[in-house]
PDB file of C-alpha atoms and ligand atoms in Angstrom:
ATOM      1  CA  MET A 205      -4.535   8.626   6.051  1.00  0.00           C
ATOM      2  CA  ASN A 206      -0.832   7.897   5.780  1.00  0.00           C
ATOM      3  CA  THR A 207       0.033   9.092   9.257  1.00  0.00           C
ATOM      4  CA  PRO A 208       2.708   7.322  11.331  1.00  0.00           C
ATOM      5  CA  ALA A 209      -0.096   5.958  13.520  1.00  0.00           C
ATOM      6  CA  ALA A 210      -1.362   4.107  10.461  1.00  0.00           C
ATOM      7  CA  ARG A 211       1.659   1.792  10.293  1.00  0.00           C
ATOM      8  CA  GLY A 212       0.081  -1.612  10.750  1.00  0.00           C
ATOM      9  CA  VAL A 213      -3.274  -3.235  10.126  1.00  0.00           C
ATOM     10  CA  ALA A 214      -6.570  -2.140  11.632  1.00  0.00           C
ATOM     11  CA  ALA A 215      -9.784  -4.112  11.225  1.00  0.00           C
ATOM     12  CA  THR A 216     -13.075  -2.579  12.256  1.00  0.00           C
ATOM     13  CA  ASN A 217     -16.336  -4.485  12.710  1.00  0.00           C
ATOM     14  CA  LEU A 218     -15.468  -7.249  10.253  1.00  0.00           C
ATOM     15  CA  VAL A 219     -18.333  -9.522   9.314  1.00  0.00           C
ATOM     16  CA  GLN A 220     -18.257 -12.463   6.940  1.00  0.00           C
ATOM     17  CA  ALA A 221     -21.655 -13.981   6.214  1.00  0.00           C
ATOM     18  CA  TYR A 222     -21.863 -17.283   4.376  1.00  0.00           C
ATOM     19  CA  ALA A 223     -24.920 -19.160   3.152  1.00  0.00           C
ATOM     20  CA  SER A 224     -25.796 -21.766   5.764  1.00  0.00           C
ATOM     21  CA  GLY A 225     -27.304 -24.116   3.190  1.00  0.00           C
ATOM     22  CA  ARG A 226     -30.761 -23.777   4.806  1.00  0.00           C
ATOM     23  CA  ARG A 227     -33.578 -21.652   3.482  1.00  0.00           C
ATOM     24  CA  LEU A 228     -35.687 -19.361   5.582  1.00  0.00           C
ATOM     25  CA  TRP A 229     -38.995 -18.141   4.154  1.00  0.00           C
ATOM     26  CA  GLY A 230     -37.791 -19.037   0.667  1.00  0.00           C
ATOM     27  CA  LYS A 231     -34.557 -17.040   1.025  1.00  0.00           C
ATOM     28  CA  PRO A 232     -31.131 -18.600   1.562  1.00  0.00           C
ATOM     29  CA  ASP A 233     -30.263 -18.338   5.254  1.00  0.00           C
ATOM     30  CA  THR A 234     -26.861 -16.943   6.203  1.00  0.00           C
ATOM     31  CA  PHE A 235     -24.672 -17.237   9.276  1.00  0.00           C
ATOM     32  CA  HIS A 236     -21.790 -15.091  10.406  1.00  0.00           C
ATOM     33  CA  ALA A 237     -18.513 -17.024  10.211  1.00  0.00           C
ATOM     34  CA  VAL A 238     -16.902 -13.842  11.542  1.00  0.00           C
ATOM     35  CA  ASP A 239     -19.038 -11.463  13.557  1.00  0.00           C
ATOM     36  CA  ARG A 240     -18.103  -7.812  14.218  1.00  0.00           C
ATOM     37  CA  VAL A 241     -14.411  -8.353  14.858  1.00  0.00           C
ATOM     38  CA  SER A 242     -12.167  -5.337  15.446  1.00  0.00           C
ATOM     39  CA  LEU A 243      -8.430  -5.640  16.023  1.00  0.00           C
ATOM     40  CA  THR A 244      -5.084  -4.099  15.177  1.00  0.00           C
ATOM     41  CA  ILE A 245      -1.671  -5.526  14.369  1.00  0.00           C
ATOM     42  CA  ALA A 246       1.151  -3.042  14.765  1.00  0.00           C
ATOM     43  CA  GLU A 247       4.289  -2.951  12.674  1.00  0.00           C
ATOM     44  CA  GLY A 248       6.664  -5.638  13.942  1.00  0.00           C
ATOM     45  CA  GLU A 249       3.974  -7.140  16.167  1.00  0.00           C
ATOM     46  CA  THR A 250       2.854 -10.782  16.254  1.00  0.00           C
ATOM     47  CA  LEU A 251      -0.815 -11.338  16.966  1.00  0.00           C
ATOM     48  CA  GLY A 252      -1.722 -14.947  17.758  1.00  0.00           C
ATOM     49  CA  ILE A 253      -5.247 -16.181  17.063  1.00  0.00           C
ATOM     50  CA  VAL A 254      -6.622 -19.223  18.865  1.00  0.00           C
ATOM     51  CA  GLY A 255     -10.037 -20.849  19.051  1.00  0.00           C
ATOM     52  CA  GLU A 256     -11.695 -24.159  18.342  1.00  0.00           C
ATOM     53  CA  SER A 257     -12.246 -25.587  14.877  1.00  0.00           C
ATOM     54  CA  GLY A 258     -14.879 -23.626  12.960  1.00  0.00           C
ATOM     55  CA  SER A 259     -14.602 -20.524  15.154  1.00  0.00           C
ATOM     56  CA  GLY A 260     -13.697 -18.329  12.176  1.00  0.00           C
ATOM     57  CA  LYS A 261      -9.911 -18.009  12.491  1.00  0.00           C
ATOM     58  CA  SER A 262      -9.088 -18.720   8.842  1.00  0.00           C
ATOM     59  CA  THR A 263     -11.965 -16.598   7.578  1.00  0.00           C
ATOM     60  CA  LEU A 264     -10.701 -13.706   9.714  1.00  0.00           C
ATOM     61  CA  GLY A 265      -7.139 -14.303   8.457  1.00  0.00           C
ATOM     62  CA  ARG A 266      -8.249 -14.213   4.815  1.00  0.00           C
ATOM     63  CA  MET A 267     -10.019 -10.895   5.335  1.00  0.00           C
ATOM     64  CA  ILE A 268      -7.026  -9.417   7.194  1.00  0.00           C
ATOM     65  CA  ALA A 269      -4.806 -10.581   4.310  1.00  0.00           C
ATOM     66  CA  GLY A 270      -7.198  -9.073   1.761  1.00  0.00           C
ATOM     67  CA  ILE A 271      -7.788 -12.316  -0.137  1.00  0.00           C
ATOM     68  CA  GLU A 272     -11.451 -12.349   0.840  1.00  0.00           C
ATOM     69  CA  THR A 273     -13.714  -9.308   0.878  1.00  0.00           C
ATOM     70  CA  PRO A 274     -15.724  -8.825   4.093  1.00  0.00           C
ATOM     71  CA  THR A 275     -19.497  -8.736   3.952  1.00  0.00           C
ATOM     72  CA  SER A 276     -19.207  -5.565   6.027  1.00  0.00           C
ATOM     73  CA  GLY A 277     -16.571  -3.754   8.037  1.00  0.00           C
ATOM     74  CA  THR A 278     -13.208  -2.415   6.936  1.00  0.00           C
ATOM     75  CA  VAL A 279      -9.547  -3.321   6.911  1.00  0.00           C
ATOM     76  CA  THR A 280      -6.899  -0.627   6.613  1.00  0.00           C
ATOM     77  CA  PHE A 281      -3.415  -1.752   5.733  1.00  0.00           C
ATOM     78  CA  TRP A 282      -0.744   0.826   6.456  1.00  0.00           C
ATOM     79  CA  GLY A 283      -3.473   3.440   6.177  1.00  0.00           C
ATOM     80  CA  GLN A 284      -4.997   2.196   2.912  1.00  0.00           C
ATOM     81  CA  HIS A 285      -8.013   0.077   2.110  1.00  0.00           C
ATOM     82  CA  TYR A 286      -7.472  -3.064   0.068  1.00  0.00           C
ATOM     83  CA  ALA A 287      -8.627  -2.795  -3.516  1.00  0.00           C
ATOM     84  CA  ARG A 288     -11.362  -5.121  -4.734  1.00  0.00           C
ATOM     85  CA  VAL A 289     -10.101  -8.725  -4.955  1.00  0.00           C
ATOM     86  CA  GLY A 290      -8.706  -9.517  -8.411  1.00  0.00           C
ATOM     87  CA  THR A 291      -8.242  -5.944  -9.697  1.00  0.00           C
ATOM     88  CA  PRO A 292      -4.822  -4.746 -10.979  1.00  0.00           C
ATOM     89  CA  GLU A 293      -4.485  -2.462  -7.927  1.00  0.00           C
ATOM     90  CA  TRP A 294      -5.190  -5.427  -5.638  1.00  0.00           C
ATOM     91  CA  ARG A 295      -2.481  -7.451  -7.426  1.00  0.00           C
ATOM     92  CA  ARG A 296      -0.009  -4.617  -6.791  1.00  0.00           C
ATOM     93  CA  GLN A 297      -0.927  -4.668  -3.107  1.00  0.00           C
ATOM     94  CA  ARG A 298      -0.258  -8.427  -2.895  1.00  0.00           C
ATOM     95  CA  ARG A 299       3.472  -8.023  -2.503  1.00  0.00           C
ATOM     96  CA  HIS A 300       2.986  -6.366   0.874  1.00  0.00           C
ATOM     97  CA  VAL A 301       0.929  -9.148   2.422  1.00  0.00           C
ATOM     98  CA  GLN A 302       1.584 -12.843   2.190  1.00  0.00           C
ATOM     99  CA  VAL A 303      -0.179 -15.917   3.523  1.00  0.00           C
ATOM    100  CA  VAL A 304       1.449 -19.191   4.579  1.00  0.00           C
ATOM    101  CA  PHE A 305      -0.929 -22.142   4.917  1.00  0.00           C
ATOM    102  CA  GLN A 306      -0.634 -25.543   6.500  1.00  0.00           C
ATOM    103  CA  ASN A 307       0.075 -27.598   3.415  1.00  0.00           C
ATOM    104  CA  PRO A 308       3.090 -26.346   1.424  1.00  0.00           C
ATOM    105  CA  ALA A 309       2.738 -29.017  -1.263  1.00  0.00           C
ATOM    106  CA  ALA A 310      -0.632 -27.561  -2.266  1.00  0.00           C
ATOM    107  CA  VAL A 311       0.742 -24.093  -3.039  1.00  0.00           C
ATOM    108  CA  VAL A 312       3.924 -24.874  -4.975  1.00  0.00           C
ATOM    109  CA  ASP A 313       4.274 -25.866  -8.612  1.00  0.00           C
ATOM    110  CA  PRO A 314       5.541 -29.473  -8.684  1.00  0.00           C
ATOM    111  CA  ARG A 315       7.371 -28.934 -11.994  1.00  0.00           C
ATOM    112  CA  TRP A 316       9.554 -26.002 -10.985  1.00  0.00           C
ATOM    113  CA  SER A 317      12.666 -25.901  -8.818  1.00  0.00           C
ATOM    114  CA  ILE A 318      12.240 -24.004  -5.580  1.00  0.00           C
ATOM    115  CA  HIS A 319      14.776 -21.410  -6.734  1.00  0.00           C
ATOM    116  CA  ALA A 320      12.683 -20.804  -9.855  1.00  0.00           C
ATOM    117  CA  GLN A 321       9.550 -20.365  -7.727  1.00  0.00           C
ATOM    118  CA  VAL A 322      11.137 -17.894  -5.331  1.00  0.00           C
ATOM    119  CA  ARG A 323      12.587 -16.015  -8.296  1.00  0.00           C
ATOM    120  CA  GLU A 324       9.252 -15.956 -10.083  1.00  0.00           C
ATOM    121  CA  ALA A 325       7.511 -14.413  -7.061  1.00  0.00           C
ATOM    122  CA  LEU A 326      10.058 -11.630  -7.258  1.00  0.00           C
ATOM    123  CA  THR A 327       9.927 -10.995 -11.006  1.00  0.00           C
ATOM    124  CA  THR A 328       6.116 -10.901 -10.962  1.00  0.00           C
ATOM    125  CA  HIS A 329       6.355  -7.752  -8.862  1.00  0.00           C
ATOM    126  CA  GLU A 330       9.694  -6.195  -9.764  1.00  0.00           C
ATOM    127  CA  GLN A 331      11.535  -5.455 -12.995  1.00  0.00           C
ATOM    128  CA  LEU A 332      14.962  -6.949 -12.379  1.00  0.00           C
ATOM    129  CA  VAL A 333      17.891  -7.972 -14.542  1.00  0.00           C
ATOM    130  CA  PRO A 334      18.116 -11.791 -14.490  1.00  0.00           C
ATOM    131  CA  SER A 335      21.310 -11.935 -12.441  1.00  0.00           C
ATOM    132  CA  GLU A 336      19.831  -9.734  -9.722  1.00  0.00           C
ATOM    133  CA  ALA A 337      16.666 -11.839  -9.557  1.00  0.00           C
ATOM    134  CA  ASP A 338      18.845 -14.960  -9.224  1.00  0.00           C
ATOM    135  CA  ASP A 339      20.959 -13.395  -6.493  1.00  0.00           C
ATOM    136  CA  ARG A 340      18.010 -12.216  -4.439  1.00  0.00           C
ATOM    137  CA  ALA A 341      16.239 -15.578  -4.724  1.00  0.00           C
ATOM    138  CA  GLN A 342      19.429 -17.350  -3.688  1.00  0.00           C
ATOM    139  CA  ALA A 343      19.990 -14.988  -0.736  1.00  0.00           C
ATOM    140  CA  MET A 344      16.438 -15.597   0.458  1.00  0.00           C
ATOM    141  CA  LEU A 345      16.856 -19.382   0.196  1.00  0.00           C
ATOM    142  CA  ALA A 346      20.074 -19.065   2.194  1.00  0.00           C
ATOM    143  CA  MET A 347      18.206 -17.075   4.856  1.00  0.00           C
ATOM    144  CA  VAL A 348      15.781 -19.976   5.377  1.00  0.00           C
ATOM    145  CA  GLY A 349      18.589 -22.541   5.404  1.00  0.00           C
ATOM    146  CA  LEU A 350      18.088 -23.925   1.895  1.00  0.00           C
ATOM    147  CA  ALA A 351      21.167 -22.430   0.216  1.00  0.00           C
ATOM    148  CA  ALA A 352      22.253 -25.744  -1.303  1.00  0.00           C
ATOM    149  CA  MET A 353      18.786 -26.940  -2.325  1.00  0.00           C
ATOM    150  CA  GLY A 354      17.604 -24.347  -4.848  1.00  0.00           C
ATOM    151  CA  LYS A 355      17.769 -26.734  -7.800  1.00  0.00           C
ATOM    152  CA  ARG A 356      15.491 -29.289  -6.192  1.00  0.00           C
ATOM    153  CA  LEU A 357      11.914 -29.894  -7.204  1.00  0.00           C
ATOM    154  CA  PRO A 358       9.259 -29.759  -4.454  1.00  0.00           C
ATOM    155  CA  HIS A 359       8.968 -33.559  -4.189  1.00  0.00           C
ATOM    156  CA  GLN A 360      12.718 -33.759  -3.477  1.00  0.00           C
ATOM    157  CA  LEU A 361      12.291 -31.823  -0.210  1.00  0.00           C
ATOM    158  CA  SER A 362      10.953 -32.848   3.186  1.00  0.00           C
ATOM    159  CA  GLY A 363       7.753 -31.238   4.484  1.00  0.00           C
ATOM    160  CA  GLY A 364       9.731 -28.866   6.706  1.00  0.00           C
ATOM    161  CA  GLN A 365      12.131 -27.925   3.908  1.00  0.00           C
ATOM    162  CA  LEU A 366       9.225 -27.302   1.563  1.00  0.00           C
ATOM    163  CA  GLN A 367       7.528 -25.075   4.158  1.00  0.00           C
ATOM    164  CA  ARG A 368      10.819 -23.142   4.426  1.00  0.00           C
ATOM    165  CA  ALA A 369      10.775 -22.717   0.634  1.00  0.00           C
ATOM    166  CA  VAL A 370       7.202 -21.410   0.812  1.00  0.00           C
ATOM    167  CA  ILE A 371       8.261 -18.981   3.555  1.00  0.00           C
ATOM    168  CA  ALA A 372      11.195 -17.869   1.367  1.00  0.00           C
ATOM    169  CA  ARG A 373       8.816 -17.273  -1.524  1.00  0.00           C
ATOM    170  CA  ALA A 374       6.499 -15.276   0.765  1.00  0.00           C
ATOM    171  CA  LEU A 375       9.284 -13.167   2.255  1.00  0.00           C
ATOM    172  CA  VAL A 376      11.397 -12.465  -0.826  1.00  0.00           C
ATOM    173  CA  LEU A 377       9.153  -9.503  -1.606  1.00  0.00           C
ATOM    174  CA  ASN A 378       9.811  -8.030   1.819  1.00  0.00           C
ATOM    175  CA  PRO A 379       6.125  -7.989   2.811  1.00  0.00           C
ATOM    176  CA  ARG A 380       4.852  -5.963   5.735  1.00  0.00           C
ATOM    177  CA  LEU A 381       2.420  -8.587   6.967  1.00  0.00           C
ATOM    178  CA  VAL A 382       2.495 -12.375   6.869  1.00  0.00           C
ATOM    179  CA  VAL A 383      -0.590 -14.332   7.889  1.00  0.00           C
ATOM    180  CA  CYS A 384       0.440 -17.823   9.023  1.00  0.00           C
ATOM    181  CA  ASP A 385      -2.606 -20.099   9.082  1.00  0.00           C
ATOM    182  CA  GLU A 386      -1.632 -23.330  10.862  1.00  0.00           C
ATOM    183  CA  ALA A 387       1.715 -22.901   9.085  1.00  0.00           C
ATOM    184  CA  VAL A 388       3.557 -25.403  11.273  1.00  0.00           C
ATOM    185  CA  SER A 389       0.682 -27.645  12.344  1.00  0.00           C
ATOM    186  CA  ALA A 390       1.398 -30.488   9.930  1.00  0.00           C
ATOM    187  CA  LEU A 391       5.079 -30.718  10.811  1.00  0.00           C
ATOM    188  CA  ASP A 392       7.002 -32.895  13.173  1.00  0.00           C
ATOM    189  CA  VAL A 393       7.606 -31.227  16.557  1.00  0.00           C
ATOM    190  CA  SER A 394      11.338 -30.606  16.077  1.00  0.00           C
ATOM    191  CA  VAL A 395      10.765 -29.204  12.570  1.00  0.00           C
ATOM    192  CA  GLN A 396       7.985 -27.003  13.977  1.00  0.00           C
ATOM    193  CA  ALA A 397      10.435 -25.543  16.443  1.00  0.00           C
ATOM    194  CA  GLN A 398      12.985 -24.859  13.699  1.00  0.00           C
ATOM    195  CA  ILE A 399      10.411 -23.060  11.551  1.00  0.00           C
ATOM    196  CA  ILE A 400       9.137 -21.056  14.516  1.00  0.00           C
ATOM    197  CA  ASN A 401      12.678 -19.993  15.340  1.00  0.00           C
ATOM    198  CA  LEU A 402      13.150 -19.055  11.696  1.00  0.00           C
ATOM    199  CA  LEU A 403      10.001 -16.897  11.822  1.00  0.00           C
ATOM    200  CA  LEU A 404      11.194 -15.242  15.036  1.00  0.00           C
ATOM    201  CA  GLU A 405      14.548 -14.490  13.421  1.00  0.00           C
ATOM    202  CA  LEU A 406      13.022 -13.136  10.202  1.00  0.00           C
ATOM    203  CA  ARG A 407      10.505 -11.105  12.193  1.00  0.00           C
ATOM    204  CA  GLU A 408      13.383  -9.291  13.890  1.00  0.00           C
ATOM    205  CA  ARG A 409      15.446  -8.932  10.750  1.00  0.00           C
ATOM    206  CA  LEU A 410      12.637  -7.717   8.486  1.00  0.00           C
ATOM    207  CA  ASP A 411      10.424  -5.949  11.089  1.00  0.00           C
ATOM    208  CA  LEU A 412       7.474  -8.069   9.998  1.00  0.00           C
ATOM    209  CA  SER A 413       3.979  -7.987  11.356  1.00  0.00           C
ATOM    210  CA  LEU A 414       2.648 -11.506  11.837  1.00  0.00           C
ATOM    211  CA  MET A 415      -0.806 -12.922  12.326  1.00  0.00           C
ATOM    212  CA  PHE A 416      -0.218 -16.398  13.697  1.00  0.00           C
ATOM    213  CA  ILE A 417      -3.292 -18.636  13.621  1.00  0.00           C
ATOM    214  CA  SER A 418      -2.932 -21.960  15.400  1.00  0.00           C
ATOM    215  CA  HIS A 419      -4.824 -24.465  17.479  1.00  0.00           C
ATOM    216  CA  ASP A 420      -1.557 -25.112  19.327  1.00  0.00           C
ATOM    217  CA  LEU A 421      -1.727 -22.813  22.333  1.00  0.00           C
ATOM    218  CA  SER A 422       1.805 -23.396  23.560  1.00  0.00           C
ATOM    219  CA  VAL A 423       3.214 -22.388  20.166  1.00  0.00           C
ATOM    220  CA  VAL A 424       0.962 -19.312  20.066  1.00  0.00           C
ATOM    221  CA  ARG A 425       2.029 -18.262  23.525  1.00  0.00           C
ATOM    222  CA  HIS A 426       5.652 -18.705  22.593  1.00  0.00           C
ATOM    223  CA  ILE A 427       5.578 -16.586  19.443  1.00  0.00           C
ATOM    224  CA  SER A 428       2.904 -13.915  20.067  1.00  0.00           C
ATOM    225  CA  HIS A 429       3.087 -10.486  21.635  1.00  0.00           C
ATOM    226  CA  ARG A 430      -0.692 -10.375  21.869  1.00  0.00           C
ATOM    227  CA  VAL A 431      -3.301 -13.101  21.470  1.00  0.00           C
ATOM    228  CA  GLY A 432      -6.941 -13.028  20.389  1.00  0.00           C
ATOM    229  CA  VAL A 433      -9.446 -15.752  21.240  1.00  0.00           C
ATOM    230  CA  MET A 434     -12.136 -16.579  18.664  1.00  0.00           C
ATOM    231  CA  HIS A 435     -15.376 -18.349  19.503  1.00  0.00           C
ATOM    232  CA  ALA A 436     -18.323 -18.816  17.147  1.00  0.00           C
ATOM    233  CA  GLY A 437     -17.145 -15.985  14.891  1.00  0.00           C
ATOM    234  CA  GLU A 438     -16.583 -13.480  17.683  1.00  0.00           C
ATOM    235  CA  LEU A 439     -13.366 -12.211  19.167  1.00  0.00           C
ATOM    236  CA  LEU A 440     -14.045 -13.038  22.814  1.00  0.00           C
ATOM    237  CA  GLU A 441     -10.936 -11.441  24.247  1.00  0.00           C
ATOM    238  CA  ILE A 442      -7.658 -10.027  23.070  1.00  0.00           C
ATOM    239  CA  GLY A 443      -4.677  -8.962  25.080  1.00  0.00           C
ATOM    240  CA  ASP A 444      -1.034  -9.187  25.941  1.00  0.00           C
ATOM    241  CA  SER A 445       0.059 -12.806  25.585  1.00  0.00           C
ATOM    242  CA  GLY A 446       1.440 -13.273  29.105  1.00  0.00           C
ATOM    243  CA  THR A 447      -1.595 -11.628  30.736  1.00  0.00           C
ATOM    244  CA  LEU A 448      -4.093 -13.557  28.655  1.00  0.00           C
ATOM    245  CA  PHE A 449      -2.499 -16.914  29.356  1.00  0.00           C
ATOM    246  CA  ASP A 450      -1.925 -16.214  33.061  1.00  0.00           C
ATOM    247  CA  ASN A 451      -5.191 -14.461  33.742  1.00  0.00           C
ATOM    248  CA  PRO A 452      -7.846 -15.299  31.128  1.00  0.00           C
ATOM    249  CA  GLN A 453     -10.992 -13.229  31.628  1.00  0.00           C
ATOM    250  CA  HIS A 454     -13.491 -15.327  29.774  1.00  0.00           C
ATOM    251  CA  ALA A 455     -14.731 -18.741  30.911  1.00  0.00           C
ATOM    252  CA  TYR A 456     -14.290 -20.071  27.360  1.00  0.00           C
ATOM    253  CA  THR A 457     -10.625 -19.004  27.323  1.00  0.00           C
ATOM    254  CA  GLN A 458     -10.123 -20.613  30.734  1.00  0.00           C
ATOM    255  CA  ARG A 459     -11.509 -23.894  29.383  1.00  0.00           C
ATOM    256  CA  LEU A 460      -9.377 -23.633  26.245  1.00  0.00           C
ATOM    257  CA  LEU A 461      -6.230 -23.050  28.300  1.00  0.00           C
ATOM    258  CA  ALA A 462      -7.063 -25.794  30.765  1.00  0.00           C
ATOM    259  CA  ALA A 463      -6.692 -28.210  27.867  1.00  0.00           C
ATOM    260  CA  ILE A 464      -2.937 -27.512  27.472  1.00  0.00           C
ATOM    261  CA  PRO A 465      -0.901 -30.296  29.018  1.00  0.00           C
ATOM    262  CA  ALA A 466       1.325 -29.010  31.822  1.00  0.00           C
ATOM    263  CA  ASP A 467       4.593 -30.053  30.250  1.00  0.00           C
ATOM    264  CA  SER A 468       4.061 -31.573  26.851  1.00  0.00           C
ATOM    265  CA  PRO A 469       6.924 -32.962  24.770  1.00  0.00           C
ATOM    266  CA  ARG A 470       6.340 -30.042  22.406  1.00  0.00           C
ATOM    267  CA  GLN A 471       6.838 -27.471  25.166  1.00  0.00           C
ATOM    268  CA  ARG A 472       9.960 -29.224  26.372  1.00  0.00           C
ATOM    269  CA  ARG A 473      11.322 -29.388  22.842  1.00  0.00           C
ATOM    270  CA  LEU A 474      10.621 -25.692  22.206  1.00  0.00           C
ATOM    271  CA  ARG A 475      12.316 -24.776  25.456  1.00  0.00           C
ATOM    272  CA  ASP A 476      15.346 -26.903  24.647  1.00  0.00           C
ATOM    273  CA  ILE A 477      15.686 -25.451  21.190  1.00  0.00           C
ATOM    274  CA  ASN A 478      15.342 -21.915  22.524  1.00  0.00           C
ATOM    275  CA  ALA A 479      17.981 -22.485  25.138  1.00  0.00           C
ATOM    276  CA  PHE A 480      20.195 -23.849  22.395  1.00  0.00           C
ATOM    277  CA  SER A 481      19.640 -21.063  19.855  1.00  0.00           C
ATOM    278  CA  GLY A 482      19.262 -18.168  22.293  1.00  0.00           C
ATOM    279  CA  HIS A 483      15.873 -17.166  20.846  1.00  0.00           C
ATOM    280  CA  ALA A 484      13.023 -16.032  22.999  1.00  0.00           C
ATOM    281  CA  ALA A 485       9.849 -14.118  22.379  1.00  0.00           C
ATOM    282  CA  SER A 486       9.689 -10.788  24.150  1.00  0.00           C
ATOM    283  CA  HIS A 487       7.413 -12.113  26.861  1.00  0.00           C
ATOM    284  CA  THR A 488       7.778 -14.858  29.447  1.00  0.00           C
ATOM    285  CA  PRO A 489       8.766 -18.073  27.694  1.00  0.00           C
ATOM    286  CA  VAL A 490       6.667 -21.229  27.832  1.00  0.00           C
ATOM    287  CA  GLN A 491       6.460 -22.444  31.400  1.00  0.00           C
ATOM    288  CA  SER A 492       6.813 -26.047  32.374  1.00  0.00           C
TER     289      SER A 492
HETATM  290  N1  LIG B  21     -16.385 -20.442   1.797  1.00  0.00           N
HETATM  291  C1  LIG B  21     -17.211 -20.817   2.777  1.00  0.00           C
HETATM  292  N2  LIG B  21     -18.543 -20.983   2.549  1.00  0.00           N
HETATM  293  C2  LIG B  21     -19.393 -21.338   3.546  1.00  0.00           C
HETATM  294  N3  LIG B  21     -19.008 -21.532   4.817  1.00  0.00           N
HETATM  295  C3  LIG B  21     -17.704 -21.387   5.101  1.00  0.00           C
HETATM  296  C4  LIG B  21     -16.738 -21.022   4.108  1.00  0.00           C
HETATM  297  N4  LIG B  21     -15.520 -20.949   4.706  1.00  0.00           N
HETATM  298  C5  LIG B  21     -15.717 -21.251   5.992  1.00  0.00           C
HETATM  299  N5  LIG B  21     -17.032 -21.517   6.239  1.00  0.00           N
HETATM  300  C6  LIG B  21     -17.621 -21.835   7.553  1.00  0.00           C
HETATM  301  O1  LIG B  21     -17.308 -20.736   8.403  1.00  0.00           O
HETATM  302  C7  LIG B  21     -17.007 -21.186   9.719  1.00  0.00           C
HETATM  303  C8  LIG B  21     -15.612 -20.716  10.111  1.00  0.00           C
HETATM  304  O2  LIG B  21     -14.652 -21.400   9.297  1.00  0.00           O
HETATM  305  P1  LIG B  21     -13.093 -21.171   9.426  1.00  0.00           P
HETATM  306  O3  LIG B  21     -12.448 -21.980   8.366  1.00  0.00           O
HETATM  307  O4  LIG B  21     -12.835 -19.717   9.434  1.00  0.00           O
HETATM  308  O5  LIG B  21     -12.815 -21.771  10.874  1.00  0.00           O
HETATM  309  P2  LIG B  21     -11.425 -22.041  11.600  1.00  0.00           P
HETATM  310  O6  LIG B  21     -11.507 -21.409  12.941  1.00  0.00           O
HETATM  311  O7  LIG B  21     -10.298 -21.644  10.714  1.00  0.00           O
HETATM  312  O8  LIG B  21     -11.439 -23.635  11.787  1.00  0.00           O
HETATM  313  P3  LIG B  21     -10.219 -24.691  11.772  1.00  0.00           P
HETATM  314  O9  LIG B  21      -9.536 -24.584  13.112  1.00  0.00           O
HETATM  315  O10 LIG B  21     -10.929 -26.008  11.606  1.00  0.00           O
HETATM  316  O11 LIG B  21      -9.316 -24.362  10.629  1.00  0.00           O
HETATM  317  C9  LIG B  21     -17.173 -22.706   9.687  1.00  0.00           C
HETATM  318  O12 LIG B  21     -18.472 -23.005  10.149  1.00  0.00           O
HETATM  319  C10 LIG B  21     -17.030 -23.045   8.220  1.00  0.00           C
HETATM  320  O13 LIG B  21     -17.746 -24.217   7.912  1.00  0.00           O
HETATM  321 MG1  LIG B  22      -8.714 -22.703   9.792  1.00  0.00          MG
END
C-alpha cells in the first residue's frame, strides 16, 4: 500500500468504546467516546480539532497517534497499519509519530538535564556515536531557542521553555506526524504565540503533519489548514479552515464559533506577533 497517495494519515470509521460504569442486564454498559470518525491528514498538513470538553478530541488524537488501539476502525500511517500497542514493531514506529500534551512537567524526567532528555530520545531509536548524538540534540535545542539552556534541569525552566524542550524532544527524531493535544493551553498568551510560531516554522522546515487539538478556536483557525468539529464522539463537520469558520454548516459549529470574542487580547497578540515575525498560516489570518 506504499503508493504516493498513501503519504499521510487516514482514519476510517474509528470507534472507541469505554465502559460507562453502569450495568445493563448484568453486563457492563459501554458508550462511544469516539463514534465512526473518518478523516485524513496529508503530509505537511495541519488539521485542527475543536469541540467541547468530553467530545472525544483526546481519545481521537490518541488513536490517530497509535498510542491507543481503536475498538473498531482502522488507521493507516503512510500506508501502514500501526502494530499492536507495546510490541517491538510498535516501538519502532514510535519515532515517526509524537504527541505533545498540555503539561510538559508531567512528561519530562525531573532529574535529567533537557539536553540529556533530547539526546536520550535520539539514542533510543538510532545507533549514534556519542559526539553525533550530542550535536544533534544541541542543534535541535537551538532550533527551539534553547541553545544556551541544555544543561538545565526541568525545574530551572519556565513553563514555555519546558514546552519548547518537550517539542525539541518530540522533533529530534524527525517524525512525520505530531499530535498536539492542548499543547499551548496552559501557557501565558505571549508564550503561546511564540510556541505557535515555532510550530509553524518547524512545520515548514520539516514538512510535518500536525493534528492540533485545542479548545481555543482563534488559535486553531490561525494554525490549521483544515478543521474538524467534534461533538459527542462524532465528527460533525470537517473542512477548509477559512470556509468552516466563515460559513459553518452545522448549528453546533455556529454556536461554538459564536462564543469567540470579536477581538480578544489573544487574537490581537497573535496578530501583533505575526506582523512582527512575518509568519502567517496559508489561509486568511485571524480577523479582528
Ligand atoms: N480511559 C477512559 N475510560 C473511560 N472513559 C474515558 C476514558 N478516556 C476518556 N473517557 C471519556 O470519553 C469521553 C471523551 O473524552 P476525551 O478525553 O477524549 O474528551 P476531550 O474532547 O479531549 O475533552 P477535553 O476538552 O476536556 O480534554 C469523555 O466522556 C471521557 O470521560
Ligand atoms: Mg482532551
